[in-house]
XYZ file of C-alpha atoms in Angstrom:
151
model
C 0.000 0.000 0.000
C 2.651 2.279 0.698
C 3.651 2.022 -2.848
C 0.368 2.791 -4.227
C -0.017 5.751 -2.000
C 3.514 7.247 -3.501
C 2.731 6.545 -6.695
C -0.627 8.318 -6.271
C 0.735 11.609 -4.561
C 3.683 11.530 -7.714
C 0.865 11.682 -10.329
C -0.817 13.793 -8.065
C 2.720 15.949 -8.004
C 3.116 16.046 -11.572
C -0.570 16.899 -12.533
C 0.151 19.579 -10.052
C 3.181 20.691 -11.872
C 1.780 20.435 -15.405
C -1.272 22.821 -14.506
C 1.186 25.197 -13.178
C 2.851 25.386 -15.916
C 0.090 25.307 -18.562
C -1.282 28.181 -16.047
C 1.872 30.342 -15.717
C 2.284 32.612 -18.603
C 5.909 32.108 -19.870
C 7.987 35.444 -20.903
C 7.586 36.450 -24.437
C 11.164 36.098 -25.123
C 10.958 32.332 -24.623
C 10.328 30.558 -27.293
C 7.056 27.956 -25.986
C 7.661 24.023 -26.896
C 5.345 24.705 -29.757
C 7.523 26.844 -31.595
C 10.589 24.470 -31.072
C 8.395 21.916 -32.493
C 7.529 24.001 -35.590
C 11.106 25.175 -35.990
C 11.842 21.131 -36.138
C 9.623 20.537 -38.568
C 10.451 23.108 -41.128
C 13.987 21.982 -40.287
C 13.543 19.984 -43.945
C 12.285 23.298 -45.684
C 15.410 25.363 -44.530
C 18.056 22.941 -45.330
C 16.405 22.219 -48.862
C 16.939 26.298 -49.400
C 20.140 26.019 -48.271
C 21.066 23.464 -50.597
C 19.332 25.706 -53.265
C 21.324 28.450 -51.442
C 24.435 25.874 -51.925
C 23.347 24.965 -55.551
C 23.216 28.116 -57.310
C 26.345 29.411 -54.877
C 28.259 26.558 -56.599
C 27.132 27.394 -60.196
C 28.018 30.900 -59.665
C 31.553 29.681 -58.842
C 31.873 27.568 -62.194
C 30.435 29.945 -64.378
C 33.278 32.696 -62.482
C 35.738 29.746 -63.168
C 35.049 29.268 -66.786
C 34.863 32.927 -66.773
C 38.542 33.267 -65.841
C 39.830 30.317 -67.447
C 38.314 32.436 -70.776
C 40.002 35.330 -69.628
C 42.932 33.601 -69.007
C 43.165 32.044 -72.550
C 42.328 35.278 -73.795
C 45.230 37.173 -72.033
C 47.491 34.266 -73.239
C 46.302 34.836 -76.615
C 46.899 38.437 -76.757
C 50.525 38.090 -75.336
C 51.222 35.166 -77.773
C 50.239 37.867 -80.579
C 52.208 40.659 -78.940
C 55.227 38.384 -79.066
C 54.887 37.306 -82.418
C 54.408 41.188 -83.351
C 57.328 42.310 -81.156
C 59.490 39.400 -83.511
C 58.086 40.781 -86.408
C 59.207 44.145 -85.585
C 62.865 43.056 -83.990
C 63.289 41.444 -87.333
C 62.134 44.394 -89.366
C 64.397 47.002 -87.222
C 67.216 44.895 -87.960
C 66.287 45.493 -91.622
C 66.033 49.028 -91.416
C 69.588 49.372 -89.559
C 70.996 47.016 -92.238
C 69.676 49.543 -94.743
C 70.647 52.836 -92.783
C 74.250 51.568 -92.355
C 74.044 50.533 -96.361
C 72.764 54.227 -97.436
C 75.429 56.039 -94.552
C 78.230 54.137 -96.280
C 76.498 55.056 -99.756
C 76.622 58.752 -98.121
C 79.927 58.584 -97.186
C 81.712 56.865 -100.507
C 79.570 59.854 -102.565
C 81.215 62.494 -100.086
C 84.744 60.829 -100.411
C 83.925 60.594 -104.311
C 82.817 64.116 -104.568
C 86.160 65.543 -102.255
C 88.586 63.202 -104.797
C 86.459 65.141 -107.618
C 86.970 68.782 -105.932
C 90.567 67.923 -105.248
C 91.259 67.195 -109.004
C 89.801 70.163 -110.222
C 91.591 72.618 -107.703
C 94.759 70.576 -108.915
C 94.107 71.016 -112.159
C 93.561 74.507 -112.070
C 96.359 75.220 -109.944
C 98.279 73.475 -112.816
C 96.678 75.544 -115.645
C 97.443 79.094 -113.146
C 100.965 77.455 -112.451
C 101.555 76.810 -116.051
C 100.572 80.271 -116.988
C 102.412 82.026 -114.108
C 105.378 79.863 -115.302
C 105.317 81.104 -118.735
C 105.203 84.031 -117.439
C 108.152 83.897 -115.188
C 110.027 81.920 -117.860
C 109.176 84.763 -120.242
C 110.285 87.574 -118.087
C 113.493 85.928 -117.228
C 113.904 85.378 -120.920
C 113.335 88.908 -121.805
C 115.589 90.052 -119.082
C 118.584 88.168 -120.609
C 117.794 89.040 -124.180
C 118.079 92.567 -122.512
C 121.234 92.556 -120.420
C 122.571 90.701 -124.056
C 121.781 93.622 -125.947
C 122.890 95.855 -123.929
């Protein structure tokens, strides 16, 4: 009996409690149980927007990825061609300083030929002026003896 008479006064004790605590208003910051519960339940719903969340997060990363792997082979592209143009252009400045140094040494033959040219015809008429002056002098000295001989 003693059992029994425990047992009664626990139920007794915890119908006690439970009206208590049906009766006592709890604060409004509390969440109650039946919130919890709810929140449980649309556990499911959240996670499947977070894998949507998760989904269209990871797409956004490949499509950025194939983005700059474009870019990339764009970029690689463009230096490729600027390469092959700087070449080009290395090759055609050595060209142009082959030519330069061929029209300079062009320049400087055609001065050289030009000063040879000049130098010939001052020489030659120095020798036409000398050979004049000479026949002069020659002519004078001539006449100076045929004078002192007449005399």
């Amino acid at each position: 009996m003693c059992i029994r008479n425990m047992a009664r006064k626990g139920q007794a004790g915890m119908v006690l409690i439970s009206l208590i605590g049906l009766l006592y208003a709890a604060p409004v910051a509390h969440a109650s149980l039946l919130d919890r519960v709810k929140d449980i339940y649309q556990l499911p719903g959240h996670v499947e927007q977070i894998q949507k969340d998760y989904e269209a997060t990871k797409q956004e990363l490949a499509d950025q990825k194939d983005k700059l792997a474009e870019a990339v082979k764009q970029s690689q592209e463009i230096e490729d061609r600027l390469l092959r143009q700087n070449e080009d252009l290395k090759k055609d400045n050595a060209q142009l300083q082959e030519r330069l140094k061929a029209m300079e040494q062009i320049a400087r033959d055609k001065d050289q030929r030009n000063r040879k040219i000049l130098y010939m015809v001052i020489t030659a008429a120095a020798l036409v002026v000398g050979y004049f002056l000479l026949g002069r002098v020659f002519r004078l000295i001539v006449w100076r003896r045929q004078k002192r001989g007449l005399r």
